[in-house]
């Protein structure tokens, strides 16, 4: 069984280095579901972090991210304007490449064991219609697949294999190099012209996937059934009645039904931390207040039964 590689850390905000490094790792209510999903499936998980905490899960091993990228450099990078997501990508990618593991997000709820391929790639829904629909062509080719059109966004999870591990190691190390530099593109007067928040990490991962046709590439339904580009508050997994009936379309992408998700999806990427903007998240007994027929409540019952 390959390891699943996670990363989580507290944002430094207004904390000094000492305050940040000695702070206790903060989790959300949603992570209770994430961790118990891994427990139910017996997934072997490494959780890399810069803070201290304890977890009551024998299958989740806490790892010191200082072993990969120094704590001081991480703090300085985040304070300079780089986003936690890029630091997370680089740390998880390097470790997964070295261990032939699976890179997974902290807000992803796993429903069943991942497929047994040496290497595979996930995709997320892309806008197919409207003014913001992607233009597919030479500069932005779709994924090379045989069973669907490949017109989707690159996404995590990614399973790294022996044959492509060095490419991901190189990508991770180049990302660390960029994290050591100021977060932006500047003019001669030092004024920021553009902040680089993506480094095109996943776009590079798509190029790696397309170079080798032996890689398995999954359509969005299987690894990432929801769009990440939903505006704040559009958390369809919380709704009752649900619009996850298999008929609702967003910019040309048809949202799957709850039945389809439980039948086909290996994991559900909820994008909890970015899109859940509801008072329900502030309650101590979060899951007890969920609408009984919403997707998230059904996930909770499925995992915690």
mmCIF file of C-alpha atoms in Angstrom:
data_model
loop_
_atom_site.group_PDB
_atom_site.id
_atom_site.type_symbol
_atom_site.label_atom_id
_atom_site.label_comp_id
_atom_site.label_asym_id
_atom_site.label_seq_id
_atom_site.Cartn_x
_atom_site.Cartn_y
_atom_site.Cartn_z
ATOM 1 C CA UNK A 1 0.000 0.000 0.000
ATOM 2 C CA UNK A 2 1.444 3.380 -0.978
ATOM 3 C CA UNK A 3 1.428 6.249 1.476
ATOM 4 C CA UNK A 4 -0.840 9.247 1.256
ATOM 5 C CA UNK A 5 1.031 12.518 1.728
ATOM 6 C CA UNK A 6 -0.710 15.481 3.408
ATOM 7 C CA UNK A 7 0.479 18.897 4.578
ATOM 8 C CA UNK A 8 -1.084 21.367 6.987
ATOM 9 C CA UNK A 9 0.263 24.395 8.813
ATOM 10 C CA UNK A 10 -0.970 27.512 10.578
ATOM 11 C CA UNK A 11 -0.663 30.686 8.491
ATOM 12 C CA UNK A 12 1.760 33.115 10.179
ATOM 13 C CA UNK A 13 -0.563 36.147 9.895
ATOM 14 C CA UNK A 14 0.721 38.634 12.513
ATOM 15 C CA UNK A 15 2.693 36.067 14.520
ATOM 16 C CA UNK A 16 6.421 36.317 15.122
ATOM 17 C CA UNK A 17 8.554 33.382 14.064
ATOM 18 C CA UNK A 18 8.677 32.064 17.638
ATOM 19 C CA UNK A 19 4.907 32.401 18.076
ATOM 20 C CA UNK A 20 4.220 30.662 14.765
ATOM 21 C CA UNK A 21 6.681 27.809 15.181
ATOM 22 C CA UNK A 22 5.542 27.069 18.749
ATOM 23 C CA UNK A 23 1.807 27.385 18.054
ATOM 24 C CA UNK A 24 -0.432 24.331 18.189
ATOM 25 C CA UNK A 25 -1.603 23.051 14.819
ATOM 26 C CA UNK A 26 -5.146 24.229 14.142
ATOM 27 C CA UNK A 27 -7.735 21.984 12.482
ATOM 28 C CA UNK A 28 -11.274 22.673 11.301
ATOM 29 C CA UNK A 29 -14.407 20.654 12.072
ATOM 30 C CA UNK A 30 -14.172 19.194 8.601
ATOM 31 C CA UNK A 31 -10.900 17.444 9.327
ATOM 32 C CA UNK A 32 -12.696 15.101 11.718
ATOM 33 C CA UNK A 33 -14.390 13.591 8.685
ATOM 34 C CA UNK A 34 -11.197 13.579 6.615
ATOM 35 C CA UNK A 35 -9.173 11.753 9.274
ATOM 36 C CA UNK A 36 -11.883 9.220 10.029
ATOM 37 C CA UNK A 37 -12.235 8.433 6.330
ATOM 38 C CA UNK A 38 -8.547 7.475 6.264
ATOM 39 C CA UNK A 39 -9.026 5.463 9.452
ATOM 40 C CA UNK A 40 -11.990 3.553 8.025
ATOM 41 C CA UNK A 41 -10.020 2.570 4.916
ATOM 42 C CA UNK A 42 -6.808 1.849 6.794
ATOM 43 C CA UNK A 43 -4.867 4.341 4.679
ATOM 44 C CA UNK A 44 -1.263 4.874 5.728
ATOM 45 C CA UNK A 45 -0.918 8.652 5.951
ATOM 46 C CA UNK A 46 1.952 11.063 6.534
ATOM 47 C CA UNK A 47 0.867 14.515 7.717
ATOM 48 C CA UNK A 48 3.712 16.999 7.325
ATOM 49 C CA UNK A 49 3.553 20.201 9.376
ATOM 50 C CA UNK A 50 5.627 22.911 11.038
ATOM 51 C CA UNK A 51 3.583 22.876 14.264
ATOM 52 C CA UNK A 52 3.024 20.467 17.155
ATOM 53 C CA UNK A 53 -0.128 18.446 17.748
ATOM 54 C CA UNK A 54 -1.388 14.981 18.652
ATOM 55 C CA UNK A 55 -3.819 12.864 16.666
ATOM 56 C CA UNK A 56 -5.712 9.799 17.958
ATOM 57 C CA UNK A 57 -5.195 7.849 14.727
ATOM 58 C CA UNK A 58 -2.621 5.060 14.530
ATOM 59 C CA UNK A 59 -2.559 5.213 10.732
ATOM 60 C CA UNK A 60 -1.659 8.933 10.557
ATOM 61 C CA UNK A 61 1.987 9.727 11.234
ATOM 62 C CA UNK A 62 2.935 13.315 12.049
ATOM 63 C CA UNK A 63 6.077 14.456 10.238
ATOM 64 C CA UNK A 64 8.277 17.531 10.723
ATOM 65 C CA UNK A 65 8.249 19.584 7.500
ATOM 66 C CA UNK A 66 11.511 21.175 8.651
ATOM 67 C CA UNK A 67 13.185 18.001 7.336
ATOM 68 C CA UNK A 68 12.132 18.959 3.791
ATOM 69 C CA UNK A 69 12.155 22.770 3.774
ATOM 70 C CA UNK A 70 13.486 24.635 6.783
ATOM 71 C CA UNK A 71 11.031 26.162 9.205
ATOM 72 C CA UNK A 72 12.743 29.565 9.023
ATOM 73 C CA UNK A 73 12.651 29.603 5.211
ATOM 74 C CA UNK A 74 8.997 28.574 5.233
ATOM 75 C CA UNK A 75 8.100 31.392 7.631
ATOM 76 C CA UNK A 76 10.040 33.984 5.640
ATOM 77 C CA UNK A 77 8.446 32.780 2.407
ATOM 78 C CA UNK A 78 4.913 33.029 3.774
ATOM 79 C CA UNK A 79 5.554 36.431 5.338
ATOM 80 C CA UNK A 80 6.925 37.712 2.026
ATOM 81 C CA UNK A 81 3.594 37.007 0.335
ATOM 82 C CA UNK A 82 3.805 33.439 -0.956
ATOM 83 C CA UNK A 83 0.668 31.398 -0.307
ATOM 84 C CA UNK A 84 0.556 28.295 1.887
ATOM 85 C CA UNK A 85 -0.849 26.238 -1.002
ATOM 86 C CA UNK A 86 2.380 26.552 -3.017
ATOM 87 C CA UNK A 87 4.515 25.556 -0.031
ATOM 88 C CA UNK A 88 2.169 22.631 0.543
ATOM 89 C CA UNK A 89 2.389 21.525 -3.093
ATOM 90 C CA UNK A 90 6.185 21.497 -3.086
ATOM 91 C CA UNK A 91 6.537 19.619 0.214
ATOM 92 C CA UNK A 92 3.958 16.979 -0.667
ATOM 93 C CA UNK A 93 5.290 16.563 -4.187
ATOM 94 C CA UNK A 94 8.885 16.001 -3.094
ATOM 95 C CA UNK A 95 7.937 13.488 -0.404
ATOM 96 C CA UNK A 96 5.460 11.634 -2.611
ATOM 97 C CA UNK A 97 8.049 11.396 -5.396
ATOM 98 C CA UNK A 98 10.623 9.967 -3.029
ATOM 99 C CA UNK A 99 8.193 7.452 -1.512
ATOM 100 C CA UNK A 100 6.136 6.718 -4.655
ATOM 101 C CA UNK A 101 3.133 8.025 -2.751
ATOM 102 C CA UNK A 102 -0.129 9.829 -3.406
ATOM 103 C CA UNK A 103 -0.459 13.605 -2.996
ATOM 104 C CA UNK A 104 -3.801 14.469 -1.416
ATOM 105 C CA UNK A 105 -5.433 17.657 -0.131
ATOM 106 C CA UNK A 106 -6.443 18.107 3.490
ATOM 107 C CA UNK A 107 -10.074 18.804 2.593
ATOM 108 C CA UNK A 108 -10.502 15.655 0.500
ATOM 109 C CA UNK A 109 -12.777 12.928 1.879
ATOM 110 C CA UNK A 110 -11.774 9.480 0.620
ATOM 111 C CA UNK A 111 -14.688 7.092 0.024
ATOM 112 C CA UNK A 112 -12.882 3.946 -1.140
ATOM 113 C CA UNK A 113 -9.342 2.648 -1.773
ATOM 114 C CA UNK A 114 -7.467 4.388 -4.551
ATOM 115 C CA UNK A 115 -6.900 2.440 -7.789
ATOM 116 C CA UNK A 116 -3.812 0.255 -8.077
ATOM 117 C CA UNK A 117 -1.828 1.920 -10.859
ATOM 118 C CA UNK A 118 1.864 2.782 -10.637
ATOM 119 C CA UNK A 119 1.009 6.376 -11.483
ATOM 120 C CA UNK A 120 -2.253 8.216 -12.085
ATOM 121 C CA UNK A 121 -3.587 11.755 -12.355
ATOM 122 C CA UNK A 122 -6.814 13.443 -11.298
ATOM 123 C CA UNK A 123 -8.712 16.217 -13.051
ATOM 124 C CA UNK A 124 -11.231 18.830 -11.948
ATOM 125 C CA UNK A 125 -14.148 20.372 -13.876
ATOM 126 C CA UNK A 126 -13.346 23.237 -16.239
ATOM 127 C CA UNK A 127 -15.727 25.879 -17.556
ATOM 128 C CA UNK A 128 -16.716 24.674 -21.007
ATOM 129 C CA UNK A 129 -19.144 27.441 -21.953
ATOM 130 C CA UNK A 130 -19.442 31.174 -21.345
ATOM 131 C CA UNK A 131 -16.983 34.058 -21.496
ATOM 132 C CA UNK A 132 -14.537 32.454 -19.070
ATOM 133 C CA UNK A 133 -14.438 29.045 -20.765
ATOM 134 C CA UNK A 134 -10.920 27.778 -21.419
ATOM 135 C CA UNK A 135 -9.510 28.000 -24.919
ATOM 136 C CA UNK A 136 -8.163 24.577 -25.816
ATOM 137 C CA UNK A 137 -5.303 24.466 -28.263
ATOM 138 C CA UNK A 138 -1.542 24.200 -28.670
ATOM 139 C CA UNK A 139 -0.776 26.445 -25.696
ATOM 140 C CA UNK A 140 -3.364 24.762 -23.482
ATOM 141 C CA UNK A 141 -3.946 21.220 -24.731
ATOM 142 C CA UNK A 142 -6.456 18.918 -23.058
ATOM 143 C CA UNK A 143 -5.294 15.762 -21.321
ATOM 144 C CA UNK A 144 -4.423 12.937 -23.700
ATOM 145 C CA UNK A 145 -6.981 10.230 -22.914
ATOM 146 C CA UNK A 146 -8.944 7.632 -24.820
ATOM 147 C CA UNK A 147 -12.155 7.339 -22.817
ATOM 148 C CA UNK A 148 -13.239 11.037 -22.706
ATOM 149 C CA UNK A 149 -12.288 14.383 -24.252
ATOM 150 C CA UNK A 150 -9.679 15.332 -21.644
ATOM 151 C CA UNK A 151 -10.950 18.920 -21.397
ATOM 152 C CA UNK A 152 -10.522 19.407 -17.662
ATOM 153 C CA UNK A 153 -8.252 21.147 -15.162
ATOM 154 C CA UNK A 154 -5.280 19.364 -13.567
ATOM 155 C CA UNK A 155 -5.880 18.633 -9.891
ATOM 156 C CA UNK A 156 -4.780 16.615 -6.891
ATOM 157 C CA UNK A 157 -4.660 13.773 -5.966
ATOM 158 C CA UNK A 158 -1.699 12.546 -7.996
ATOM 159 C CA UNK A 159 -0.042 9.159 -7.583
ATOM 160 C CA UNK A 160 3.650 9.363 -8.444
ATOM 161 C CA UNK A 161 5.409 6.298 -9.830
ATOM 162 C CA UNK A 162 8.993 5.214 -10.369
ATOM 163 C CA UNK A 163 9.062 6.271 -14.028
ATOM 164 C CA UNK A 164 8.059 9.904 -13.381
ATOM 165 C CA UNK A 165 9.376 10.506 -9.858
ATOM 166 C CA UNK A 166 12.453 12.459 -10.961
ATOM 167 C CA UNK A 167 10.349 14.926 -12.939
ATOM 168 C CA UNK A 168 8.276 15.658 -9.839
ATOM 169 C CA UNK A 169 11.400 15.942 -7.682
ATOM 170 C CA UNK A 170 12.748 18.533 -10.124
ATOM 171 C CA UNK A 171 9.430 20.409 -10.078
ATOM 172 C CA UNK A 172 9.347 20.466 -6.275
ATOM 173 C CA UNK A 173 12.927 21.702 -5.987
ATOM 174 C CA UNK A 174 12.391 24.456 -8.551
ATOM 175 C CA UNK A 175 9.339 25.542 -6.552
ATOM 176 C CA UNK A 176 11.405 25.738 -3.355
ATOM 177 C CA UNK A 177 13.872 27.955 -5.213
ATOM 178 C CA UNK A 178 11.060 30.322 -6.168
ATOM 179 C CA UNK A 179 9.750 30.367 -2.603
ATOM 180 C CA UNK A 180 13.101 31.803 -1.509
ATOM 181 C CA UNK A 181 12.570 34.828 -3.742
ATOM 182 C CA UNK A 182 10.098 37.712 -3.249
ATOM 183 C CA UNK A 183 6.519 36.808 -4.123
ATOM 184 C CA UNK A 184 5.978 38.880 -7.215
ATOM 185 C CA UNK A 185 7.252 40.442 -10.391
ATOM 186 C CA UNK A 186 8.629 43.931 -9.807
ATOM 187 C CA UNK A 187 9.450 46.985 -11.902
ATOM 188 C CA UNK A 188 12.717 48.900 -11.557
ATOM 189 C CA UNK A 189 11.261 51.015 -8.739
ATOM 190 C CA UNK A 190 10.422 47.942 -6.689
ATOM 191 C CA UNK A 191 6.682 48.204 -7.221
ATOM 192 C CA UNK A 192 4.871 44.890 -7.554
ATOM 193 C CA UNK A 193 3.487 44.411 -11.031
ATOM 194 C CA UNK A 194 2.150 40.901 -10.558
ATOM 195 C CA UNK A 195 2.038 38.380 -7.737
ATOM 196 C CA UNK A 196 2.804 34.823 -8.795
ATOM 197 C CA UNK A 197 0.569 32.632 -6.660
ATOM 198 C CA UNK A 198 0.487 29.501 -8.755
ATOM 199 C CA UNK A 199 3.917 28.864 -10.312
ATOM 200 C CA UNK A 200 1.922 26.711 -12.760
ATOM 201 C CA UNK A 201 2.673 23.623 -10.655
ATOM 202 C CA UNK A 202 -0.369 21.669 -11.759
ATOM 203 C CA UNK A 203 0.036 22.812 -15.358
ATOM 204 C CA UNK A 204 3.520 21.307 -15.285
ATOM 205 C CA UNK A 205 2.033 18.148 -13.783
ATOM 206 C CA UNK A 206 -0.343 18.008 -16.765
ATOM 207 C CA UNK A 207 2.633 18.159 -19.122
ATOM 208 C CA UNK A 208 4.209 15.250 -17.237
ATOM 209 C CA UNK A 209 0.964 13.301 -17.547
ATOM 210 C CA UNK A 210 0.663 13.955 -21.268
ATOM 211 C CA UNK A 211 4.251 12.902 -22.009
ATOM 212 C CA UNK A 212 3.582 9.296 -21.016
ATOM 213 C CA UNK A 213 0.464 7.678 -22.407
ATOM 214 C CA UNK A 214 0.810 4.818 -19.903
ATOM 215 C CA UNK A 215 -0.358 7.137 -17.137
ATOM 216 C CA UNK A 216 -3.980 6.730 -16.094
ATOM 217 C CA UNK A 217 -5.902 10.015 -16.130
ATOM 218 C CA UNK A 218 -9.271 10.128 -14.372
ATOM 219 C CA UNK A 219 -12.207 12.273 -15.446
ATOM 220 C CA UNK A 220 -13.404 14.748 -12.769
ATOM 221 C CA UNK A 221 -16.189 12.525 -11.409
ATOM 222 C CA UNK A 222 -13.725 9.991 -10.029
ATOM 223 C CA UNK A 223 -11.361 12.199 -8.025
ATOM 224 C CA UNK A 224 -12.749 15.734 -7.969
ATOM 225 C CA UNK A 225 -16.470 15.864 -8.809
ATOM 226 C CA UNK A 226 -16.975 19.505 -7.750
ATOM 227 C CA UNK A 227 -15.516 22.633 -9.398
ATOM 228 C CA UNK A 228 -12.961 24.542 -7.354
ATOM 229 C CA UNK A 229 -14.025 27.802 -9.004
ATOM 230 C CA UNK A 230 -17.395 28.073 -7.242
ATOM 231 C CA UNK A 231 -17.813 31.438 -5.488
ATOM 232 C CA UNK A 232 -17.820 31.612 -1.687
ATOM 233 C CA UNK A 233 -21.014 30.232 -0.216
ATOM 234 C CA UNK A 234 -21.830 27.974 -3.159
ATOM 235 C CA UNK A 235 -21.324 24.813 -1.148
ATOM 236 C CA UNK A 236 -23.634 22.377 -2.855
ATOM 237 C CA UNK A 237 -22.696 19.526 -0.506
ATOM 238 C CA UNK A 238 -24.447 21.420 2.312
ATOM 239 C CA UNK A 239 -27.735 22.046 0.516
ATOM 240 C CA UNK A 240 -31.130 20.519 1.224
ATOM 241 C CA UNK A 241 -32.892 20.037 -1.086
ATOM 242 C CA UNK A 242 -29.798 19.207 -3.078
ATOM 243 C CA UNK A 243 -29.055 20.255 -6.629
ATOM 244 C CA UNK A 244 -26.783 17.200 -6.901
ATOM 245 C CA UNK A 245 -29.357 15.291 -8.938
ATOM 246 C CA UNK A 246 -27.423 14.814 -12.168
ATOM 247 C CA UNK A 247 -29.233 17.539 -14.100
ATOM 248 C CA UNK A 248 -27.716 20.834 -12.870
ATOM 249 C CA UNK A 249 -25.141 22.330 -15.252
ATOM 250 C CA UNK A 250 -22.533 25.007 -14.522
ATOM 251 C CA UNK A 251 -20.759 26.548 -17.521
ATOM 252 C CA UNK A 252 -21.254 23.338 -19.463
ATOM 253 C CA UNK A 253 -20.264 20.971 -16.643
ATOM 254 C CA UNK A 254 -23.069 18.751 -15.346
ATOM 255 C CA UNK A 255 -22.892 18.289 -11.586
ATOM 256 C CA UNK A 256 -23.133 14.580 -10.713
ATOM 257 C CA UNK A 257 -25.881 13.167 -8.542
ATOM 258 C CA UNK A 258 -25.211 11.997 -4.991
ATOM 259 C CA UNK A 259 -25.883 8.457 -6.209
ATOM 260 C CA UNK A 260 -23.267 8.826 -8.966
ATOM 261 C CA UNK A 261 -20.720 10.184 -6.488
ATOM 262 C CA UNK A 262 -21.063 7.295 -4.035
ATOM 263 C CA UNK A 263 -21.003 4.805 -6.891
ATOM 264 C CA UNK A 264 -18.050 6.206 -8.874
ATOM 265 C CA UNK A 265 -15.960 8.674 -6.875
ATOM 266 C CA UNK A 266 -12.860 7.550 -5.015
ATOM 267 C CA UNK A 267 -12.578 10.854 -3.211
ATOM 268 C CA UNK A 268 -14.576 14.066 -2.894
ATOM 269 C CA UNK A 269 -12.699 17.348 -3.016
ATOM 270 C CA UNK A 270 -14.941 19.728 -1.108
ATOM 271 C CA UNK A 271 -12.534 22.683 -1.023
ATOM 272 C CA UNK A 272 -13.737 23.180 2.541
ATOM 273 C CA UNK A 273 -11.338 25.869 3.614
ATOM 274 C CA UNK A 274 -11.907 28.158 0.641
ATOM 275 C CA UNK A 275 -15.593 27.867 -0.155
ATOM 276 C CA UNK A 276 -17.443 27.024 3.053
ATOM 277 C CA UNK A 277 -18.640 30.415 4.288
ATOM 278 C CA UNK A 278 -21.418 29.528 6.670
ATOM 279 C CA UNK A 279 -22.182 30.095 10.346
ATOM 280 C CA UNK A 280 -22.678 26.356 10.639
ATOM 281 C CA UNK A 281 -18.893 25.957 10.573
ATOM 282 C CA UNK A 282 -18.562 27.924 13.799
ATOM 283 C CA UNK A 283 -20.642 25.521 15.849
ATOM 284 C CA UNK A 284 -18.916 23.072 18.170
ATOM 285 C CA UNK A 285 -21.080 20.135 17.051
ATOM 286 C CA UNK A 286 -20.836 20.956 13.340
ATOM 287 C CA UNK A 287 -22.040 17.634 11.938
ATOM 288 C CA UNK A 288 -25.165 17.484 14.120
ATOM 289 C CA UNK A 289 -26.444 20.662 12.483
ATOM 290 C CA UNK A 290 -26.107 19.454 8.906
ATOM 291 C CA UNK A 291 -29.294 19.017 6.866
ATOM 292 C CA UNK A 292 -29.945 15.259 6.964
ATOM 293 C CA UNK A 293 -30.310 14.822 3.205
ATOM 294 C CA UNK A 294 -27.313 16.898 2.109
ATOM 295 C CA UNK A 295 -24.252 15.176 0.640
ATOM 296 C CA UNK A 296 -21.952 15.996 3.541
ATOM 297 C CA UNK A 297 -24.353 14.455 6.059
ATOM 298 C CA UNK A 298 -24.530 11.308 3.941
ATOM 299 C CA UNK A 299 -20.737 11.190 3.826
ATOM 300 C CA UNK A 300 -20.580 11.522 7.600
ATOM 301 C CA UNK A 301 -23.061 8.685 8.093
ATOM 302 C CA UNK A 302 -21.203 6.512 5.565
ATOM 303 C CA UNK A 303 -17.805 7.040 7.178
ATOM 304 C CA UNK A 304 -18.785 7.138 10.846
ATOM 305 C CA UNK A 305 -21.382 4.356 10.828
#
